[in-house]
Short mmCIF file of C-alpha atoms and ligand atoms in Angstrom, two decimals:
data_model
loop_
_atom_site.label_atom_id
_atom_site.label_comp_id
_atom_site.label_asym_id
_atom_site.label_seq_id
_atom_site.Cartn_x
_atom_site.Cartn_y
_atom_site.Cartn_z
CA MET A 1 58.28 35.33 43.45
CA ALA A 2 56.29 32.54 45.14
CA SER A 3 58.19 30.77 47.89
CA THR A 4 58.87 27.03 47.91
CA PRO A 5 55.92 25.12 49.43
CA LYS A 6 56.53 23.74 52.89
CA ILE A 7 55.29 20.25 53.52
CA LEU A 8 55.10 18.32 56.77
CA LEU A 9 55.45 14.56 56.50
CA ILE A 10 53.87 12.69 59.41
CA TYR A 11 54.73 9.05 59.93
CA THR A 12 52.24 7.02 61.99
CA GLY A 13 53.47 3.56 60.97
CA GLY A 14 52.25 0.93 58.51
CA THR A 15 53.96 -1.35 56.02
CA ILE A 16 55.66 1.53 54.26
CA GLY A 17 58.26 1.86 57.02
CA MET A 18 58.23 -1.71 58.32
CA ILE A 19 61.04 -4.25 58.35
CA ARG A 20 60.89 -8.04 58.35
CA GLU A 21 61.78 -9.58 61.67
CA MET A 22 64.47 -12.22 61.10
CA LYS A 23 63.10 -14.70 63.63
CA THR A 24 59.44 -14.83 62.67
CA GLY A 25 59.45 -13.33 59.17
CA ALA A 26 56.59 -11.04 60.26
CA LEU A 27 56.46 -7.36 59.32
CA LYS A 28 56.88 -4.97 62.20
CA ALA A 29 56.71 -1.17 62.50
CA PHE A 30 60.17 0.37 62.40
CA ASP A 31 61.55 3.82 62.93
CA PHE A 32 61.16 6.68 60.56
CA ASP A 33 64.82 7.28 59.75
CA ASN A 34 64.83 3.89 58.07
CA LEU A 35 62.19 5.14 55.71
CA LEU A 36 63.97 8.33 54.72
CA ILE A 37 67.30 6.70 53.90
CA HIS A 38 65.55 4.56 51.31
CA ILE A 39 64.30 7.58 49.35
CA PRO A 40 67.17 9.92 48.60
CA GLU A 41 64.96 11.30 45.78
CA LEU A 42 63.04 13.27 48.40
CA SER A 43 65.76 15.89 48.41
CA GLN A 44 65.13 16.57 44.72
CA LEU A 45 61.49 17.56 45.18
CA ASN A 46 60.54 21.16 44.65
CA CYS A 47 59.41 21.78 48.21
CA SER A 48 60.90 22.04 51.62
CA LEU A 49 60.14 18.93 53.59
CA GLU A 50 60.12 18.43 57.33
CA SER A 51 59.02 15.32 59.11
CA VAL A 52 57.69 14.09 62.40
CA SER A 53 56.94 10.58 63.55
CA PHE A 54 54.72 8.90 66.13
CA GLU A 55 57.01 8.05 69.01
CA THR A 56 56.20 4.40 68.53
CA PRO A 57 54.99 3.79 64.95
CA ILE A 58 52.03 1.43 64.81
CA ASP A 59 50.47 -1.14 62.57
CA SER A 60 47.19 0.55 61.66
CA SER A 61 45.22 -2.35 63.17
CA ASN A 62 46.16 -0.71 66.47
CA MET A 63 44.74 2.63 65.38
CA ASN A 64 42.18 4.18 67.73
CA THR A 65 40.46 7.47 68.47
CA HIS A 66 43.28 8.65 70.77
CA TYR A 67 45.67 8.39 67.85
CA TRP A 68 43.17 10.28 65.66
CA VAL A 69 43.27 13.15 68.13
CA GLN A 70 47.08 12.91 68.39
CA LEU A 71 47.31 13.18 64.61
CA LEU A 72 44.89 16.09 64.56
CA GLU A 73 46.97 17.90 67.16
CA ILE A 74 50.15 17.48 65.10
CA VAL A 75 48.36 19.16 62.18
CA GLU A 76 46.79 21.82 64.41
CA VAL A 77 50.02 22.92 66.08
CA ASP A 78 51.78 23.57 62.78
CA TYR A 79 48.77 24.27 60.58
CA HIS A 80 49.87 27.79 59.63
CA LYS A 81 53.52 26.88 59.24
CA TYR A 82 53.01 24.43 56.35
CA ASP A 83 51.31 24.56 52.97
CA GLY A 84 50.36 20.91 53.02
CA PHE A 85 50.59 17.68 54.99
CA VAL A 86 51.37 14.10 53.97
CA ILE A 87 50.40 11.41 56.45
CA LEU A 88 51.96 7.96 56.16
CA HIS A 89 49.56 5.40 57.56
CA GLY A 90 49.05 1.65 57.42
CA SER A 91 46.66 0.80 54.64
CA ASP A 92 44.42 -1.51 56.68
CA THR A 93 42.51 1.24 58.49
CA MET A 94 43.60 4.30 56.55
CA SER A 95 40.09 5.05 55.22
CA TYR A 96 38.75 5.19 58.79
CA THR A 97 41.43 7.60 60.02
CA ALA A 98 41.33 9.75 56.91
CA SER A 99 37.51 9.95 57.01
CA ALA A 100 37.64 10.88 60.69
CA LEU A 101 40.16 13.65 60.08
CA SER A 102 38.06 15.02 57.25
CA PHE A 103 35.23 15.63 59.75
CA MET A 104 37.45 16.71 62.65
CA ILE A 105 38.90 19.58 60.59
CA GLU A 106 36.40 22.20 59.48
CA ASN A 107 37.21 24.89 56.89
CA LEU A 108 40.38 23.24 55.67
CA SER A 109 42.26 25.38 53.15
CA LYS A 110 45.24 23.13 52.40
CA PRO A 111 45.81 19.54 51.35
CA ILE A 112 46.19 16.66 53.77
CA ILE A 113 47.23 13.58 51.80
CA PHE A 114 47.12 10.14 53.36
CA THR A 115 49.22 7.42 51.79
CA GLY A 116 50.92 4.13 52.57
CA SER A 117 52.01 1.07 50.65
CA GLN A 118 51.49 -2.64 50.20
CA LEU A 119 55.21 -3.44 50.35
CA PRO A 120 57.84 -1.95 52.69
CA ILE A 121 60.00 0.80 51.32
CA GLY A 122 63.08 -1.43 51.45
CA ASP A 123 61.57 -4.13 49.18
CA ILE A 124 62.86 -4.15 45.67
CA ARG A 125 59.34 -4.17 44.12
CA THR A 126 57.95 -1.65 46.56
CA ASP A 127 55.02 0.62 45.71
CA ALA A 128 56.04 2.91 48.57
CA LYS A 129 58.34 5.21 46.62
CA GLU A 130 55.82 6.22 44.00
CA ASN A 131 53.04 6.64 46.56
CA LEU A 132 55.17 8.79 48.82
CA ILE A 133 56.89 10.92 46.19
CA THR A 134 53.68 11.67 44.29
CA SER A 135 51.76 12.41 47.51
CA ILE A 136 54.36 15.01 48.41
CA GLU A 137 54.23 16.47 44.90
CA ILE A 138 50.45 16.70 45.12
CA ALA A 139 50.56 18.31 48.56
CA ALA A 140 53.02 20.86 47.20
CA SER A 141 51.05 21.62 44.00
CA GLN A 142 50.00 25.23 43.87
CA ILE A 143 48.48 27.77 41.49
CA LYS A 144 49.40 31.41 42.05
CA GLY A 145 50.94 30.57 45.40
CA LYS A 146 47.80 28.80 46.72
CA PRO A 147 47.42 25.04 47.19
CA ILE A 148 45.41 23.35 44.46
CA LEU A 149 43.69 21.08 46.96
CA SER A 150 42.03 21.96 50.22
CA GLU A 151 40.67 18.69 51.50
CA VAL A 152 41.65 15.41 53.11
CA CYS A 153 42.70 13.04 50.33
CA LEU A 154 44.10 9.55 49.97
CA TYR A 155 46.69 8.72 47.33
CA PHE A 156 47.41 5.17 46.26
CA GLU A 157 48.69 3.59 43.05
CA TYR A 158 48.45 6.55 40.67
CA LYS A 159 45.10 7.84 41.94
CA LEU A 160 44.16 10.60 44.33
CA TYR A 161 40.80 10.20 46.02
CA ARG A 162 38.63 12.20 48.38
CA ALA A 163 39.56 10.32 51.56
CA ASN A 164 36.09 10.01 53.03
CA ARG A 165 34.88 8.31 49.82
CA THR A 166 37.47 5.53 49.92
CA THR A 167 37.51 1.95 51.04
CA LYS A 168 40.26 -0.65 51.03
CA VAL A 169 39.34 -3.25 48.43
CA SER A 170 42.43 -5.44 48.20
CA SER A 171 45.05 -6.79 50.57
CA GLU A 172 47.04 -8.07 47.59
CA GLN A 173 46.82 -5.67 44.64
CA PHE A 174 48.88 -2.50 44.54
CA GLU A 175 45.59 -0.86 43.60
CA ALA A 176 44.33 -1.37 47.14
CA TYR A 177 41.73 1.40 47.27
CA ASP A 178 38.61 2.40 45.50
CA SER A 179 36.22 5.32 45.63
CA PRO A 180 33.17 3.66 44.10
CA ASN A 181 30.75 6.56 44.47
CA TYR A 182 32.95 9.54 43.66
CA PRO A 183 35.43 10.23 40.86
CA CYS A 184 39.10 10.54 41.68
CA LEU A 185 40.51 14.02 42.28
CA ALA A 186 43.72 13.53 40.33
CA GLU A 187 45.59 10.91 38.33
CA SER A 188 49.28 10.48 38.04
CA GLY A 189 50.67 9.48 34.66
CA VAL A 190 53.40 11.20 32.74
CA HIS A 191 51.72 14.34 34.07
CA LEU A 192 49.75 14.96 37.23
CA LYS A 193 46.20 15.58 36.04
CA PHE A 194 43.85 17.29 38.49
CA ASN A 195 40.12 16.85 38.17
CA GLU A 196 39.11 20.40 39.19
CA THR A 197 35.37 19.96 38.79
CA HIS A 198 35.25 17.40 41.58
CA GLN A 199 37.52 19.10 44.08
CA LYS A 200 36.18 20.91 47.10
CA PRO A 201 36.57 24.68 46.80
CA PRO A 202 38.98 26.11 49.40
CA SER A 203 37.62 27.67 52.61
CA ARG A 204 40.10 30.53 52.49
CA PHE A 205 38.07 33.12 54.32
CA LYS A 206 36.70 30.91 57.05
CA LYS A 207 38.72 30.15 60.12
CA VAL A 208 39.93 26.58 60.37
CA LYS A 209 38.49 24.64 63.32
CA PHE A 210 39.79 21.47 64.94
CA HIS A 211 37.24 19.25 66.66
CA LYS A 212 38.65 16.79 69.15
CA LYS A 213 35.57 15.31 70.78
CA ILE A 214 34.76 11.93 69.34
CA GLU A 215 32.09 9.58 70.70
CA THR A 216 33.38 6.03 70.97
CA GLN A 217 30.21 4.23 72.11
CA VAL A 218 29.22 3.20 68.60
CA VAL A 219 28.90 -0.01 66.68
CA ILE A 220 28.78 -1.28 63.09
CA LEU A 221 26.08 -3.91 62.77
CA LYS A 222 26.13 -5.89 59.54
CA LEU A 223 22.91 -7.71 58.73
CA PHE A 224 22.94 -11.15 57.15
CA PRO A 225 20.16 -13.54 56.19
CA GLY A 226 19.21 -15.44 59.32
CA ILE A 227 20.61 -13.02 61.89
CA THR A 228 18.80 -13.78 65.12
CA GLU A 229 16.77 -11.64 67.44
CA SER A 230 19.07 -12.41 70.37
CA VAL A 231 22.17 -11.25 68.48
CA ILE A 232 20.58 -7.97 67.41
CA LYS A 233 19.03 -7.44 70.83
CA SER A 234 22.30 -7.95 72.67
CA ILE A 235 24.04 -5.42 70.41
CA LEU A 236 21.34 -2.77 70.51
CA GLU A 237 21.05 -3.12 74.27
CA ILE A 238 24.72 -2.43 74.95
CA GLU A 239 24.83 -0.07 77.87
CA GLU A 240 26.05 3.43 76.96
CA LEU A 241 25.49 2.79 73.24
CA LYS A 242 25.00 6.08 71.37
CA GLY A 243 25.15 5.25 67.68
CA VAL A 244 24.73 2.37 65.24
CA VAL A 245 25.87 2.12 61.65
CA LEU A 246 23.49 -0.50 60.29
CA GLU A 247 24.79 -2.22 57.15
CA THR A 248 21.69 -3.24 55.25
CA PHE A 249 21.10 -5.02 51.94
CA GLY A 250 21.04 -3.41 48.49
CA SER A 251 19.42 0.01 48.50
CA GLY A 252 18.90 0.00 52.27
CA ASN A 253 16.66 -3.02 52.74
CA ALA A 254 16.23 -5.11 55.88
CA PRO A 255 13.94 -7.82 57.25
CA THR A 256 10.33 -6.71 57.76
CA GLU A 257 9.83 -9.03 60.74
CA LYS A 258 8.02 -7.44 63.65
CA TRP A 259 10.66 -8.23 66.28
CA PHE A 260 13.34 -6.55 64.19
CA ILE A 261 11.41 -3.32 63.61
CA GLN A 262 10.35 -3.26 67.29
CA LEU A 263 13.98 -3.55 68.43
CA LEU A 264 15.02 -0.69 66.14
CA LYS A 265 12.12 1.45 67.38
CA LYS A 266 13.01 0.81 71.00
CA THR A 267 16.62 1.76 70.28
CA LEU A 268 15.63 5.01 68.54
CA ASN A 269 13.30 5.88 71.43
CA LYS A 270 16.30 5.72 73.77
CA GLY A 271 17.91 8.48 71.67
CA ILE A 272 20.40 6.11 70.02
CA LYS A 273 21.11 7.12 66.42
CA ILE A 274 20.84 4.50 63.68
CA VAL A 275 22.37 5.18 60.27
CA ASN A 276 21.37 2.98 57.35
CA VAL A 277 24.24 2.25 54.96
CA THR A 278 24.40 -0.31 52.18
CA GLN A 279 26.60 -3.39 52.22
CA CYS A 280 27.12 -2.90 48.49
CA LEU A 281 30.43 -1.47 47.37
CA SER A 282 28.70 1.13 45.21
CA GLY A 283 25.27 2.70 44.89
CA ASN A 284 23.15 4.20 47.59
CA VAL A 285 20.42 3.82 50.16
CA VAL A 286 16.98 4.86 48.90
CA LEU A 287 14.55 4.43 51.74
CA GLY A 288 11.08 3.54 50.55
CA LEU A 289 12.17 2.17 47.19
CA TYR A 290 11.29 -1.36 48.32
CA GLU A 291 8.69 -2.54 50.77
CA THR A 292 11.61 -3.82 52.85
CA SER A 293 12.78 -0.31 53.63
CA ILE A 294 9.47 1.54 54.07
CA GLN A 295 9.23 0.70 57.76
CA LEU A 296 12.84 1.79 58.32
CA GLN A 297 11.93 5.13 56.79
CA ASN A 298 8.74 5.43 58.85
CA ILE A 299 10.44 4.83 62.18
CA GLY A 300 13.07 7.48 61.37
CA LEU A 301 16.30 5.69 60.47
CA ILE A 302 18.93 8.04 59.09
CA SER A 303 19.75 7.52 55.43
CA GLY A 304 23.47 7.16 54.82
CA LYS A 305 22.77 7.62 51.08
CA ASP A 306 25.99 6.73 49.24
CA ILE A 307 28.38 7.12 52.17
CA THR A 308 30.96 4.42 52.90
CA THR A 309 30.75 2.47 56.15
CA GLU A 310 34.08 3.94 57.26
CA SER A 311 32.87 7.46 56.68
CA ALA A 312 29.46 6.81 58.25
CA LEU A 313 31.15 5.56 61.39
CA ALA A 314 33.47 8.57 61.53
CA LYS A 315 30.62 11.01 60.89
CA THR A 316 28.47 9.39 63.60
CA MET A 317 31.34 9.58 66.10
CA TYR A 318 32.05 13.20 65.13
CA LEU A 319 28.44 14.44 65.31
CA LEU A 320 27.79 12.61 68.57
CA GLY A 321 31.02 14.06 69.95
CA LYS A 322 29.81 17.53 68.95
CA LYS A 323 26.60 16.89 70.87
CA VAL A 324 24.40 17.80 67.95
CA PRO A 325 20.86 18.19 69.36
CA ASN A 326 18.57 15.21 68.97
CA ALA A 327 16.04 17.01 66.82
CA GLN A 328 18.65 18.08 64.26
CA PHE A 329 20.84 15.00 64.17
CA LYS A 330 19.09 13.22 61.29
CA GLN A 331 18.91 16.31 59.09
CA ILE A 332 22.57 17.19 59.75
CA PHE A 333 23.72 13.64 59.14
CA GLU A 334 21.87 13.53 55.82
CA THR A 335 23.58 16.75 54.69
CA PRO A 336 27.04 16.45 53.11
CA LEU A 337 29.55 18.15 55.43
CA ARG A 338 32.83 17.36 53.67
CA GLY A 339 31.66 15.96 50.35
CA GLU A 340 31.26 12.50 51.88
CA MET A 341 27.80 11.86 50.43
CA LEU A 342 25.50 13.06 47.69
CA LYS A 343 23.17 16.01 48.38
N1 LIG B 401 49.08 -4.07 58.46
C1 LIG B 401 49.56 -2.88 57.78
C2 LIG B 401 48.93 -1.67 58.44
O1 LIG B 401 47.81 -1.38 58.17
C3 LIG B 401 49.24 -2.96 56.34
C4 LIG B 401 49.73 -1.80 55.51
O2 LIG B 401 50.34 -0.86 55.95
O3 LIG B 401 49.49 -1.82 54.29
O4 LIG B 401 49.58 -1.04 59.23
#
């Protein structure tokens, strides 16, 4: 008989476990025990649940790469002990962390589900209970004793997404996330419906690897009509800069002005990587489709295709941290590593 799935719940902070400070009325990270007492239903789930919390839970606006590694190490230490992981995280930067973890773990063969909420667990209208309970159920879902999912996912408001395809789209709606370029992996209604055709196949026979080196000397540069030469120059000339995620217009278009192209060229010649991603919520970069992207293609900008900005940043930091050789960087970036972009 198959044994009961073992799930580790990791609390990093975020609204889900916050309380309202009497004096200021502001929400503040609180301790994990507070969270658990509000969901007695957890004991009824068909899995054995253990939990661990960041020593000091944080608002996810304070998230950084050290915390990413800390989170990775929590998963690494107990990777073989559990069948799945649920990570509670503030919703503001959850797509960044979840995208980063998707790259930092290679050959994943079990689910890691990120979730959070828009209202604290103690609020009467909270969305936290459903998000948490269903995330645990999903993490514990198995067929013939093997987890159904083997990737980093994000669950919010009845939908399970591939984490590195998500972006936060609302600070107000319970439906705070979207995955505009990739279908959801499961939907929760009366039944939990998994979308098998879009799930990543498990890497059961490959050894899991945890990558902890992340390059932090990177920047996201969002173009806008009228952006000046001095602004772009001062960003691209940052000392130690190693990578740029350039948010361009539409299908990867940018100004054709000489000074702009020259600045990009100079940056590339220094070995700094530039990834072209679109500012649009959905769709993808097609270099060469318009005259306004031909030069970007000719000078060797990397196409981010349909990747999200969050995922492009995480992938850049990961590949730079891995010290991928210069000559292969573009080709490796343009290849989907964890289902984060189209082929
Ligand atoms: N500011 C909170 C955070 O990201 C918002 C949330 O959890 O939804 O930690």
